[in-house]
Coordinates of C-alpha atoms in Angstrom, one line a residue:
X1 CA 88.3 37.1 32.7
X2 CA 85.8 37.6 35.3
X3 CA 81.8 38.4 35.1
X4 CA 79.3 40.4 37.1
X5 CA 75.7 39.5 36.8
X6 CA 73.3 42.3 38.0
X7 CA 69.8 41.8 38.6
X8 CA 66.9 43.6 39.8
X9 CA 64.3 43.2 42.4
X10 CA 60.6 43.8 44.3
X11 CA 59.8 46.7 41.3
X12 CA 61.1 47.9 37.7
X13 CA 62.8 51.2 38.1
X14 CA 65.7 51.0 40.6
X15 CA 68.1 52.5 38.5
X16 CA 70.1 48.6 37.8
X17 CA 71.3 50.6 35.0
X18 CA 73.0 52.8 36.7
X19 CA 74.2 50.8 39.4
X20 CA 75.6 48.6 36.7
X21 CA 77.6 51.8 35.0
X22 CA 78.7 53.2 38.4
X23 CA 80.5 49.9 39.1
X24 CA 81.9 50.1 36.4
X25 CA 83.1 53.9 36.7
X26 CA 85.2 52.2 40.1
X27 CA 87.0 49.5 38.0
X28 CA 87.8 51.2 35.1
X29 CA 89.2 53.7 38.3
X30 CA 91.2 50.4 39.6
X31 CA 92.9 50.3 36.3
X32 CA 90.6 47.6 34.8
X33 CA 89.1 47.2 31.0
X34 CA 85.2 47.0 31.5
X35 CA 82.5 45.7 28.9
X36 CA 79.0 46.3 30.0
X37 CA 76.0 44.7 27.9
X38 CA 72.4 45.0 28.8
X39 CA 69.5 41.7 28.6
X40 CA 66.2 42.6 28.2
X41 CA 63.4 40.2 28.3
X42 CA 60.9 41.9 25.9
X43 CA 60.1 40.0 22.7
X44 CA 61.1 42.8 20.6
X45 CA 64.0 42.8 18.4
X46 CA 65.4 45.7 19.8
X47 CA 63.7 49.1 21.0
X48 CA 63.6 50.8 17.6
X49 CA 59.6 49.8 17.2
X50 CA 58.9 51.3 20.9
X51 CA 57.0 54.4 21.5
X52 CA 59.2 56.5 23.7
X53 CA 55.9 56.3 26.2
X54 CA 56.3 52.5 26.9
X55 CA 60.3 52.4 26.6
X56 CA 61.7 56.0 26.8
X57 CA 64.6 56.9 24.6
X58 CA 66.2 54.7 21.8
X59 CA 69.5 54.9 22.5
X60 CA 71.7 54.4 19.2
X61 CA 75.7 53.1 18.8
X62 CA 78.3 54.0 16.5
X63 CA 77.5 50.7 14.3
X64 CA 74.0 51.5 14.2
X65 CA 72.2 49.4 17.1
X66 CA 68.9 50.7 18.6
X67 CA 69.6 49.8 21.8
X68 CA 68.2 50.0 25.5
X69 CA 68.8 53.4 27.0
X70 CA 70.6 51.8 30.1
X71 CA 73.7 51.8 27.4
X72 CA 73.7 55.5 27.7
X73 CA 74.6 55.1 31.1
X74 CA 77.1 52.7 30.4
X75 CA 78.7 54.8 27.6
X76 CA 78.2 57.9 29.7
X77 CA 80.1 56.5 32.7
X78 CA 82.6 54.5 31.2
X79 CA 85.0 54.1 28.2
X80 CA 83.3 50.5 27.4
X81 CA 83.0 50.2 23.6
X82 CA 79.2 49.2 22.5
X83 CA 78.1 47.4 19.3
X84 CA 75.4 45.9 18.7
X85 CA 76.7 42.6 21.1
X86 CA 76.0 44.9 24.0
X87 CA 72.2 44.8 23.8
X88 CA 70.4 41.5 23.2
X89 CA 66.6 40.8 23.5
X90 CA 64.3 37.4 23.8
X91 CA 62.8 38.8 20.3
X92 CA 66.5 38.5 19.3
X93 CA 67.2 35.2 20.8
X94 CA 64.1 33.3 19.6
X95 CA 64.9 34.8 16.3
X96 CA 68.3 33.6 16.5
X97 CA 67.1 30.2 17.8
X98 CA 64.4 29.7 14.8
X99 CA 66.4 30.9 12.2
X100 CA 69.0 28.0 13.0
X101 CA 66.1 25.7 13.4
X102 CA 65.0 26.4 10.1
X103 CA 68.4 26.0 8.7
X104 CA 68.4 22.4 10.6
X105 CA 71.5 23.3 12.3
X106 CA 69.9 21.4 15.2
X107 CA 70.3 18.5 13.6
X108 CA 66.3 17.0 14.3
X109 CA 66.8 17.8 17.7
X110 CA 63.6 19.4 19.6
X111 CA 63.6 22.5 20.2
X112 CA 63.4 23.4 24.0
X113 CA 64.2 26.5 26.4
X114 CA 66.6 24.7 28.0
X115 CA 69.7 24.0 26.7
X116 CA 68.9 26.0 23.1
X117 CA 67.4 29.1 24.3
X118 CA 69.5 29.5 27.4
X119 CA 72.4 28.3 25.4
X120 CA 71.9 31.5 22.9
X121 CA 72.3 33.6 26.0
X122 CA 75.6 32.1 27.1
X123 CA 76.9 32.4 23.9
X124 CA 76.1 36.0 23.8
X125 CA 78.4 36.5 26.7
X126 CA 81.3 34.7 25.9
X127 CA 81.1 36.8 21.9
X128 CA 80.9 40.0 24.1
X129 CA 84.1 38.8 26.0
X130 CA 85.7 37.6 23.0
X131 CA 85.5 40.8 21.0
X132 CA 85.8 43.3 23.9
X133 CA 89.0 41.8 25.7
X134 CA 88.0 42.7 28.7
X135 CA 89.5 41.7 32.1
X136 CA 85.6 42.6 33.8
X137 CA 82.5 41.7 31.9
X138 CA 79.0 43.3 34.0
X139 CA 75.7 41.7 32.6
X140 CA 72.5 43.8 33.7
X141 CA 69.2 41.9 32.8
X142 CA 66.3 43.7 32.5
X143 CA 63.0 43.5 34.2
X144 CA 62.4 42.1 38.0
X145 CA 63.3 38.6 39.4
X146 CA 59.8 36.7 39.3
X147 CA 58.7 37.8 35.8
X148 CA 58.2 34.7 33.3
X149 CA 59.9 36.8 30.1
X150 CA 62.5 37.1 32.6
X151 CA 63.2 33.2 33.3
X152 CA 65.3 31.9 30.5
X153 CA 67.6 34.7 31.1
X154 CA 67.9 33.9 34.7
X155 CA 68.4 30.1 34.3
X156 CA 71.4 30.8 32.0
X157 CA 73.0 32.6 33.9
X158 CA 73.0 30.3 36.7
X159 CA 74.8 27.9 34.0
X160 CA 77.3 30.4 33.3
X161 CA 78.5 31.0 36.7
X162 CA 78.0 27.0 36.9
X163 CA 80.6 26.5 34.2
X164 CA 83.3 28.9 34.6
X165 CA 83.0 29.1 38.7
X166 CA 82.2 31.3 41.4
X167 CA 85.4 33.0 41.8
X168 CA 85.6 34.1 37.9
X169 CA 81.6 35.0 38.5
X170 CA 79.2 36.9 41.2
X171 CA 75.8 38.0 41.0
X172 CA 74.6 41.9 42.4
X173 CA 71.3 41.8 43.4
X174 CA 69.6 45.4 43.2
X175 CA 66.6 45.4 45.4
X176 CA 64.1 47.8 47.2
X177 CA 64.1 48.4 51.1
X178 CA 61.1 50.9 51.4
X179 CA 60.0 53.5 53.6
X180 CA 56.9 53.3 55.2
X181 CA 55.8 56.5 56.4
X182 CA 52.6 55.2 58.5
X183 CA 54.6 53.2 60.2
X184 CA 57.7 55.6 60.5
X185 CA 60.3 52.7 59.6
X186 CA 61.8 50.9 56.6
X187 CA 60.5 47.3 55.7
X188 CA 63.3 44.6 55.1
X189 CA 60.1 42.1 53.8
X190 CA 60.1 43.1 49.7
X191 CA 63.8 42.9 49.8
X192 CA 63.8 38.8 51.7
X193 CA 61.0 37.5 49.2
X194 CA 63.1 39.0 46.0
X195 CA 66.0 37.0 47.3
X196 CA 64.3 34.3 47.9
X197 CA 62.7 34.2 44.4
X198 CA 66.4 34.5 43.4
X199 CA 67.6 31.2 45.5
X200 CA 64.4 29.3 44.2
X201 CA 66.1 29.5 40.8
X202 CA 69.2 28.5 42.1
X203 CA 70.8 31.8 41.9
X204 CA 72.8 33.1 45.2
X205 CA 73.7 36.7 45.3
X206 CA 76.7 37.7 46.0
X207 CA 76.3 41.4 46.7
X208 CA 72.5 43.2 47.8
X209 CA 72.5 46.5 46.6
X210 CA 69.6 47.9 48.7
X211 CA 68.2 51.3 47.2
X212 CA 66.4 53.3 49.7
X213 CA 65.0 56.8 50.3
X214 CA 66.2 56.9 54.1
X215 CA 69.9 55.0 55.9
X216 CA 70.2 51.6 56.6
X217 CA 71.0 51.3 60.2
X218 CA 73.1 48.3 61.6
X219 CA 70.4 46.6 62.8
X220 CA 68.3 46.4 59.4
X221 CA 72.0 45.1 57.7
X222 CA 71.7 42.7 59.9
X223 CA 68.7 41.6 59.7
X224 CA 68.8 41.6 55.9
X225 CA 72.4 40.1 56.2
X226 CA 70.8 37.0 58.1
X227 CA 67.5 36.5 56.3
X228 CA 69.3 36.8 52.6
X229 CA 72.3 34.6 53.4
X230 CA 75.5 37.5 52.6
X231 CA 77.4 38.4 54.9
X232 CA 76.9 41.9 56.2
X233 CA 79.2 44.2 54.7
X234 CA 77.9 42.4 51.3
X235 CA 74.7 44.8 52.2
X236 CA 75.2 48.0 50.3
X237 CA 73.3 50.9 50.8
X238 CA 72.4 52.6 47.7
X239 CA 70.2 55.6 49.1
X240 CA 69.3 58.3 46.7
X241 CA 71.2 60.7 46.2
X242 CA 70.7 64.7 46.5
X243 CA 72.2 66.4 43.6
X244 CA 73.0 64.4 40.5
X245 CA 73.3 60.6 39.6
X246 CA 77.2 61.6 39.3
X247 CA 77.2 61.2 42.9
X248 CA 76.4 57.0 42.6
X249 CA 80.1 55.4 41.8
X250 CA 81.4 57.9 45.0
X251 CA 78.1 56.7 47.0
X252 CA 79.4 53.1 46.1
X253 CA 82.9 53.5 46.8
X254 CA 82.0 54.8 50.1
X255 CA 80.1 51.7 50.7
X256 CA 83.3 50.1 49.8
X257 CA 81.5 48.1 47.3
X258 CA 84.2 48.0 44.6
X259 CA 86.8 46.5 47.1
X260 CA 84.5 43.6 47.5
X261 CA 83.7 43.0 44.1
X262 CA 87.4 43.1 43.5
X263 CA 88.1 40.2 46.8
X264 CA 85.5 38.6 45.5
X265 CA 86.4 38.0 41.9
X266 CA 90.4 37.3 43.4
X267 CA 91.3 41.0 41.5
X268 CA 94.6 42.8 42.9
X269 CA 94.3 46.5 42.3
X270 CA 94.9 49.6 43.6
X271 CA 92.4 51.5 45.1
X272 CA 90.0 53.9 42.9
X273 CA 91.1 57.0 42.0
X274 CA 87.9 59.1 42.1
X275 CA 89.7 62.5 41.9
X276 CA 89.3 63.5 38.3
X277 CA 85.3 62.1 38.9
X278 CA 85.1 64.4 41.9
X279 CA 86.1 66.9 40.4
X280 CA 83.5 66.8 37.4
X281 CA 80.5 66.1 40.0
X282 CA 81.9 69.3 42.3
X283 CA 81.3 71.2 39.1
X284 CA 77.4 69.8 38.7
X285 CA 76.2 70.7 41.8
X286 CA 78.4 73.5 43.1
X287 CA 78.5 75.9 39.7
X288 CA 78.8 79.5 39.8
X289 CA 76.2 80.2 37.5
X290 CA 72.9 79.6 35.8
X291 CA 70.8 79.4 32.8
X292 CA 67.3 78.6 32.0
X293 CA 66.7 76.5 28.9
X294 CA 63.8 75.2 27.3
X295 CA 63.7 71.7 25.9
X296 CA 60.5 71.4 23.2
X297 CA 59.1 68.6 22.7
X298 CA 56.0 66.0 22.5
X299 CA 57.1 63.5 25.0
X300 CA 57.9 66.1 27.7
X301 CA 56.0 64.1 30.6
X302 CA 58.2 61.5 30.3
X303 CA 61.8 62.1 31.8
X304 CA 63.3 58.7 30.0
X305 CA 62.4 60.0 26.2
X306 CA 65.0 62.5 26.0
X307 CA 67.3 61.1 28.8
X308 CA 70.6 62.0 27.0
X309 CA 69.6 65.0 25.5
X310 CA 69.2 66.0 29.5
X311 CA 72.5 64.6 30.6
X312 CA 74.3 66.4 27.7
X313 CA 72.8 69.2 29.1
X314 CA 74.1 68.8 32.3
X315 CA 77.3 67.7 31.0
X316 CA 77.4 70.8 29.4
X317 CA 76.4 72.9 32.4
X318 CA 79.0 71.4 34.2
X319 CA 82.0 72.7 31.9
X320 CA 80.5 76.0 32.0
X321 CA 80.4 76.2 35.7
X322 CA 76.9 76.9 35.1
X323 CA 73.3 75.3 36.7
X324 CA 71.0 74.2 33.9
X325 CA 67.2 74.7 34.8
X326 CA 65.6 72.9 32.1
X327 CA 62.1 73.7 31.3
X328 CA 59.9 71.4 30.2
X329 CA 57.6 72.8 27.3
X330 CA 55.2 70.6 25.3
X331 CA 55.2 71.5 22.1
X332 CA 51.5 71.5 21.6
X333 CA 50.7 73.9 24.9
X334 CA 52.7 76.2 22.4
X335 CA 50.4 75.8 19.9
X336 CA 47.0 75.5 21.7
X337 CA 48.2 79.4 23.1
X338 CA 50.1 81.1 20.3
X339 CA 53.3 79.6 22.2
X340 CA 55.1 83.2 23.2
X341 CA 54.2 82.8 26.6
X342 CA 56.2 79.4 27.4
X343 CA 59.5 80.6 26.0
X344 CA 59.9 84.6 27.6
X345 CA 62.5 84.5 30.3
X346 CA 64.3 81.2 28.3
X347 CA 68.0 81.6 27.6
X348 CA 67.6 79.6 25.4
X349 CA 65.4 77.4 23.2
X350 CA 66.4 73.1 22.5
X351 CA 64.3 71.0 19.8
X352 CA 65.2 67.6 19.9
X353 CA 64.6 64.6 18.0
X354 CA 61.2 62.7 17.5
X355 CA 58.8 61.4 15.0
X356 CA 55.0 62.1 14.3
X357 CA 53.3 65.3 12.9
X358 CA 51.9 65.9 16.3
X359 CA 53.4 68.7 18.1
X360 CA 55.5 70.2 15.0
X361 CA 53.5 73.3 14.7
X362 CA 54.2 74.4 18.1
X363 CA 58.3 73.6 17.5
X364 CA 58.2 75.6 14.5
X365 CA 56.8 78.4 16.6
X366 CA 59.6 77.9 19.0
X367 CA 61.9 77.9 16.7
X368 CA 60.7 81.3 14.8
X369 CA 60.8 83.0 18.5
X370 CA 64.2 81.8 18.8
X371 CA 65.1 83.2 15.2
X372 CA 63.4 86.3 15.5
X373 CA 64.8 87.4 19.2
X374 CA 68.3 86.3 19.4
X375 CA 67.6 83.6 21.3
X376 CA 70.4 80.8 21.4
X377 CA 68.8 78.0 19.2
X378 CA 70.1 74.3 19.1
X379 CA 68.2 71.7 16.8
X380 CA 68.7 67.9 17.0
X381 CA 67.4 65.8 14.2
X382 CA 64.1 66.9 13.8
X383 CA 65.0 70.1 15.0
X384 CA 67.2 70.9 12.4
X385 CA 64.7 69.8 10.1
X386 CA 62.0 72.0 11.8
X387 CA 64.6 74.9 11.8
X388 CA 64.5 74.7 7.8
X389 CA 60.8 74.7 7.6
X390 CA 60.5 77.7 9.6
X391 CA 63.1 79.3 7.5
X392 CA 61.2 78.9 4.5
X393 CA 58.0 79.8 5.7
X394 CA 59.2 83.0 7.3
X395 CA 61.9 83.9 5.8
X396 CA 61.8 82.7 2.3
X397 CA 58.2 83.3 2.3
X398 CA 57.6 79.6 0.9
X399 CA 54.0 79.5 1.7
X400 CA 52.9 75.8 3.2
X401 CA 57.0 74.8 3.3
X402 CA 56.5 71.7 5.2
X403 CA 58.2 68.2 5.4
X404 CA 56.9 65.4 3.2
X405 CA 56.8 63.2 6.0
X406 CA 53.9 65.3 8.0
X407 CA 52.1 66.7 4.7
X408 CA 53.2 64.4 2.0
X409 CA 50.9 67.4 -0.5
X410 CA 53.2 70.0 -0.1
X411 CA 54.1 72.6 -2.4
X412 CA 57.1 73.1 -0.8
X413 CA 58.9 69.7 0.7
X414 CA 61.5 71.5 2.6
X415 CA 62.3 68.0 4.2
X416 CA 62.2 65.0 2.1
X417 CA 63.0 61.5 2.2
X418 CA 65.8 59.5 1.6
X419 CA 65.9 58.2 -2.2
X420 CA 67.1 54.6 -0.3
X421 CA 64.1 54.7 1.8
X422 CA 61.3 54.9 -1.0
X423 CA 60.7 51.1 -1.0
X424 CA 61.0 50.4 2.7
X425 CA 58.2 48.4 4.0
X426 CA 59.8 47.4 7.8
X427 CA 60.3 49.9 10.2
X428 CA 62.4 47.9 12.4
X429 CA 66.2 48.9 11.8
X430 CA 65.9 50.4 8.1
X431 CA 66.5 54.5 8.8
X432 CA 70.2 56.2 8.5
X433 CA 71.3 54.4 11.7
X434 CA 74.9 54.9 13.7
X435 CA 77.8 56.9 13.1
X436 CA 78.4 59.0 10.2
X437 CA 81.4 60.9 9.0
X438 CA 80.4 65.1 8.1
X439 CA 82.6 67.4 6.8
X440 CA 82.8 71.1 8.4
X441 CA 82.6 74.1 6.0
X442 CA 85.6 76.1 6.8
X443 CA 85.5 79.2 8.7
X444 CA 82.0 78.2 10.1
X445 CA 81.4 78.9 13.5
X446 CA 80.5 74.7 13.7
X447 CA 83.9 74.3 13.0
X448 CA 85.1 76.6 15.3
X449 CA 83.1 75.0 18.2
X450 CA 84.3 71.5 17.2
X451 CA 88.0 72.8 16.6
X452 CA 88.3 70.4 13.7
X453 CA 87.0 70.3 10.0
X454 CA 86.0 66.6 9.9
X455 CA 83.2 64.7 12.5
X456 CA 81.4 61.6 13.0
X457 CA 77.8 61.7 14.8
X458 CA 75.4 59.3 15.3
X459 CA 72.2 59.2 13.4
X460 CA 68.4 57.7 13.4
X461 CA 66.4 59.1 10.7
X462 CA 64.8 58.6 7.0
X463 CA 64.3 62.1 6.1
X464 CA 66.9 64.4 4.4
X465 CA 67.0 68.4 4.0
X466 CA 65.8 68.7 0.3
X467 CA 68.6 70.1 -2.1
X468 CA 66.4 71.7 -4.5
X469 CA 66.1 74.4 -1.8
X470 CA 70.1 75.0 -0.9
X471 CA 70.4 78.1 -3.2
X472 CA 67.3 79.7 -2.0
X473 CA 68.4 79.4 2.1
X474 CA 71.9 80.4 1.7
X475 CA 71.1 83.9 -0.6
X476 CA 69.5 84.5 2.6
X477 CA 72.7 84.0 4.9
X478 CA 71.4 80.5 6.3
X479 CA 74.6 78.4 5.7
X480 CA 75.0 75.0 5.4
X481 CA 78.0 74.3 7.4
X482 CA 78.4 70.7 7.4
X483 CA 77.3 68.0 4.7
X484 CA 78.3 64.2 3.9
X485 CA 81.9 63.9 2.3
X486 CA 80.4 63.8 -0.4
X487 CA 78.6 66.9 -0.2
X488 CA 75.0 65.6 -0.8
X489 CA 73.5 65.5 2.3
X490 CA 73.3 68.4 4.9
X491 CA 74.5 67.7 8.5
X492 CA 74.5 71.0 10.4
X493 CA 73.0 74.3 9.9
X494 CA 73.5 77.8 11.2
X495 CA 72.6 81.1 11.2
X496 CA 75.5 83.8 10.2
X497 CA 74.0 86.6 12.1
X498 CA 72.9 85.3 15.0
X499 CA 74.4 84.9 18.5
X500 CA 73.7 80.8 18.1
X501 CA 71.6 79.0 16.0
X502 CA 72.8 75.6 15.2
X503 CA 71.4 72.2 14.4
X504 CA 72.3 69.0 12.9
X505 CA 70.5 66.0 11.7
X506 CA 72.7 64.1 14.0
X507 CA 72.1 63.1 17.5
X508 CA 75.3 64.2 19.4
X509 CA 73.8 63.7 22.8
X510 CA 74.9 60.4 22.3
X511 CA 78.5 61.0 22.4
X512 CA 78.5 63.4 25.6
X513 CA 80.2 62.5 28.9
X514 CA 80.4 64.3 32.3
X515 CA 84.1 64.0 31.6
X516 CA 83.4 65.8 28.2
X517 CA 80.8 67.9 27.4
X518 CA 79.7 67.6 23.7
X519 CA 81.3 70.5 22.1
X520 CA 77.6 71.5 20.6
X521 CA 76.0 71.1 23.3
X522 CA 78.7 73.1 25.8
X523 CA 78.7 76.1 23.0
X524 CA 74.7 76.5 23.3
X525 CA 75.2 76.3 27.4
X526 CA 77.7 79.2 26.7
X527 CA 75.7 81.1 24.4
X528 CA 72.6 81.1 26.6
X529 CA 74.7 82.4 29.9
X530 CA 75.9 85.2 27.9
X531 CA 72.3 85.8 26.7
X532 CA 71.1 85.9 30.1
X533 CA 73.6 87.7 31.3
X534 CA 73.4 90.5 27.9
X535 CA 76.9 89.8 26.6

C-alpha cells in the first residue's frame, strides 16, 4: 500500500482539495483503488456546529458523518468510499486522546503531543487503509504549513513516511506562485519560504504543485526547482483553469504529474485513460444549450455554502447538453421588494437546504411564484418543507401555516419536529444524519425520473412534514410521492399538474457526479430548457 500526503502553502484557499481529488481521478484512470480522507486542524469535532459563513457547506456521508466539504470533491471525482474515517479533526483527536486518558489506558503515563497525539493521527491512517483496501491512500491536511493547530498533524506525518519509507510514501506540496501586476512578473519568494517552513519540520516534498493565474516559464521551474530541492519536472504547474474545475485531472495529466507519482511510489500501470472524463468535461463547457436558474437562498454570497447543490447543477447541465447560468438570489432581497422582480426571466426556481428563520419568507414567496406560473420548482430539505408551507397558506388557505421550528405558536405546524428529537440538548451530530432508504409511490413522476420504486438519499435535518395535514394536501392534488418504508415520514413531494415541481427532505446533491447527473437534479435541468424554450 502506498500513501500521498498533500499539504498546502503561503494562503488557505488553493483548491488542495481538489488537487487531492484530481490525482486521484488519474489513478483510479491507471486502474488503481484510491481512499482519500481529509485532516483538518480546527478543534471542532466535525463541521456540523459551523456556520456555513466561517466553513461553507457541511458535507454529509452515507453513514451519517458531517464532514469537510473537500469530501465532495473527493466523492465527486472518484469512486473512493467515505465514512466517517475519512474526515478527522484535532477536536476529534484530543477527544479521542482524553477519553482514553480518562479510562487510564495510558497506563500513568503523561500525556504529551508527541508520541499520543501524533500517535492518534497515525492510527487514523493505517484504520483508513485497513478498512478501505486500498492500493493508494491520499491524505490532504487542512489549513497552511506554519499554522500552530496545524503542527501535530504535520509532525505525524513525518513519522509515518519515517516508518513505512519513502518509496511506500511522498508528500505534494500545493503552494502559491503569484502574479504581481506592478511589477509585470510572477514572484517564486512565497512559494521558497513555504518549503522551507516544510523542511524546518523535517518534511521534504516530493512534488510542488504551484497554482498560478499566469505559465510558469522554464526559467521560474528552475529557479523554484533549485531553491526548493525537487528536481524540475517535480514542479507542476497548476494554473487556473478557464471553464470548469473538470478541467484539473486533464491539466495534471498534461503536467505528467500522475506518471511521477506512479515512479515515485515504484507503481507499474498503464497510462490514464482520460477518454470517458473528456468526454463529460467537452459536454460542460461546449453544450448546445442554455438555461437560467435561480438558486434561493440566505448564504448566497458565499460560493462554498451550497458547493454541491452548484456542482449537481452543473452535472446536470452537462447531461442535458445545456449551460447552467445560475442566479444568485438572496432570499431576503425577495422579501425586502415583494420578490417578483428577482425571479422573471428564471427557467426555473432551486431552494435548497439551510437552517434559521431568517430568509424563509422570501423562499416561500419564490416558491408561490414558482407554483403559481409553471415555473420548474425543485426543493431540497428545507425547500421541500417551505414548499408545504406555501401550499397551505395559499392553497389550503391555512392562515399562519408555518414550521414549528421558525414560529413554535403556530396554529398551523405544517413542519414539525421529530418525536426523537424532543429531548435533544447537543447540537453536535443529533439530527436525521446519512443515508436513508424511501420508498416511491407508483406511477409518480419521482419514480419515473428515478426509474426505480426504491431510493436511498442522504439526510441532515430534525424537522419532519406534519402527518396531521396529509389528507388535507393530497384532496388538493399535492401528492406525496415518496415516504419511509414504513410509510410515516414523507420524502418527496410533487405537484400532479404541473410541468415540475419536486422536493425532498433529502439532500441528493450529495450523490451527484459529472459522470452521473443526479436523476432529480438532471429532470429539473430538463424541465427548465423546455420551459424556456415553451415546450
Amino acid at each position: 500500500m502506498k500513501f500521498i500526503f498533500l499539504t498546502g502553502g503561503v494562503v488557505s484557499s488553493l483548491g488542495k482539495g481538489l488537487t487531492a481529488a484530481s490525482l486521484g481521478t488519474l489513478l483510479e484512470s491507471r486502474g488503481l483503488k484510491v481512499a482519500l480522507q481529509k485532516f483538518d486542524p480546527y478543534l471542532n469535532v466535525d463541521p456540523g456546529t459551523m456556520s456555513p459563513f466561517q466553513h461553507g457547506e457541511v458535507y454529509v456521508l452515507d453513514d451519517g458523518a458531517e464532514t469537510d466539504l473537500d469530501l465532495g470533491h473527493y466523492e465527486r471525482f472518484t469512486n473512493s468510499e467515505l465514512t466517517q474515517f475519512n474526515n478527522l479533526t484535532s477536536g476529534r483527536v484530543y477527544q479521542t486522546v482524553l477519553e482514553k486518558e480518562r479510562r487510564g489506558d495510558y497506563l500513568g503515563k503523561t500525556v504529551q503531543v508527541i508520541p499520543h497525539v501524533t500517535d492518534e493521527i497515525k492510527n487514523r491512517v493505517h484504520a483508513v487503509a485497513e478498512k478501505s483496501g486500498a492500493d493508494v491512500i491520499i491524505t490532504e491536511i487542512g489549513g497552511t504549513t506554519g499554522d500552530i493547530e496545524g503542527l501535530p498533524f504535520l509532525e505525524a506525518i513525518r513519522e509515518f513516511a519515517l516508518e513505512n519509507g519513502r518509496g511506500n510514501t511522498i508528500f505534494v506540496h500545493v503552494t502559491y506562485v503569484p502574479f504581481i501586476k506592478a511589477a509585470g512578473e510572477l514572484k517564486t519568494k512565497p512559494t521558497q519560504q513555504s518549503v522551507a517552513k516544510l523542511r524546518e519540520i523535517g518534511i521534504l516534498p516530493d512534488i510542488l504543485v504551484c497554482r498560478t493565474e499566469k505559465p510558469l516559464n522554464d526559467e521560474l521551474r528552475q529557479k523554484i526547482s533549485l531553491f526548493c530541492n525537487v528536481p524540475v519536472e517535480a514542479v507542476i504547474e497548476e494554473i487556473d483553469v478557464d471553464h470548469s474545475i473538470y478541467e484539473v485531472p486533464l491539466m495534471l495529466q498534461r503536467e505528467k504529474m500522475d506518471e511521477l507519482v506512479c515512479e515515485y511510489l515504484g507503481i507499474e500501470t498503464p497510462p490514464a485513460d482520460m477518454s470517458r472524463w473528456e468526454s463529460v468535461i467537452d459536454r460542460i463547457i461546449k453544450p448546445k444549450h442554455k438555461v437560467k436558474i435561480g438558486v434561493i437562498g440566505k448564504y448566497i454570497e458565499l460560493q462554498d455554502a451550497y458547493k454541491s447543490v452548484y456542482e449537481a447543477v452543473t452535472h446536470a447541465g452537462g447531461a442535458n447538453d445545456c449551460a447552467v447560468e445560475v442566479v444568485r438570489v438572496d432570499s431576503e432581497d425577495i422579501e425586502k421588494n415583494g420578490g417578483l422582480s428577482h425571479l422573471e426571466g428564471l427557467s426555473g426556481v432551486l431552494v435548497p437546504g439551510g437552517f434559521g428563520e431568517r430568509g424563509v419568507e422570501g423562499k416561500i414567496l419564490a416558491a408561490k411564484y414558482a407554483r403559481e406560473n409553471g415555473v420548474p420548482y425543485l426543493g431540497l430539505c428545507l425547500g421541500m418543507q417551505i414548499a408545504c408551507i406555501e401550499f397551505a397558506r395559499n392553497a389550503l388557505g391555512l392562515e399562519g401555516a408555518h414550521s414549528a421550528e421558525f414560529d413554535p405558536k403556530t396554529p398551523h405546524p405544517i413542519i414539525a419536529l421529530l418525536d426523537e428529537q424532543q429531548n435533544v440538548t447537543e447540537l453536535g451530530g443529533t439530527m436525521r444524519l446519512g443515508a436513508q432508504p424511501c420508498r416511491l409511490a407508483a406511477g409518480s413522476k419521482v419514480a419515473e425520473i428515478y426509474g426505480t420504486d426504491e431510493v436511498n438519499e442522504r439526510h441532515r435535518h430534525r424537522y419532519e412534514f406534519n402527518n396531521a395535514y396529509r389528507e388535507q394536501f393530497e384532496a388538493k392534488d399535492f401528492a406525496f410521492s415518496g415516504t419511509s418504508p414504513d410509510g410515516n415520514l414523507v420524502e418527496l413531494i410533487e405537484l400532479k399538474d404541473h410541468p415540475y415541481f419536486i422536493a425532498t427532505q433529502a439532500h441528493p446533491e450529495f450523490r451527484s457526479k459529472p459522470i452521473q447527473a443526479h436523476p432529480l437534479f438532471a429532470g429539473f435541468i430538463k424541465a427548465a430548457h423546455e420551459h424556456a424554450n415553451g415546450q
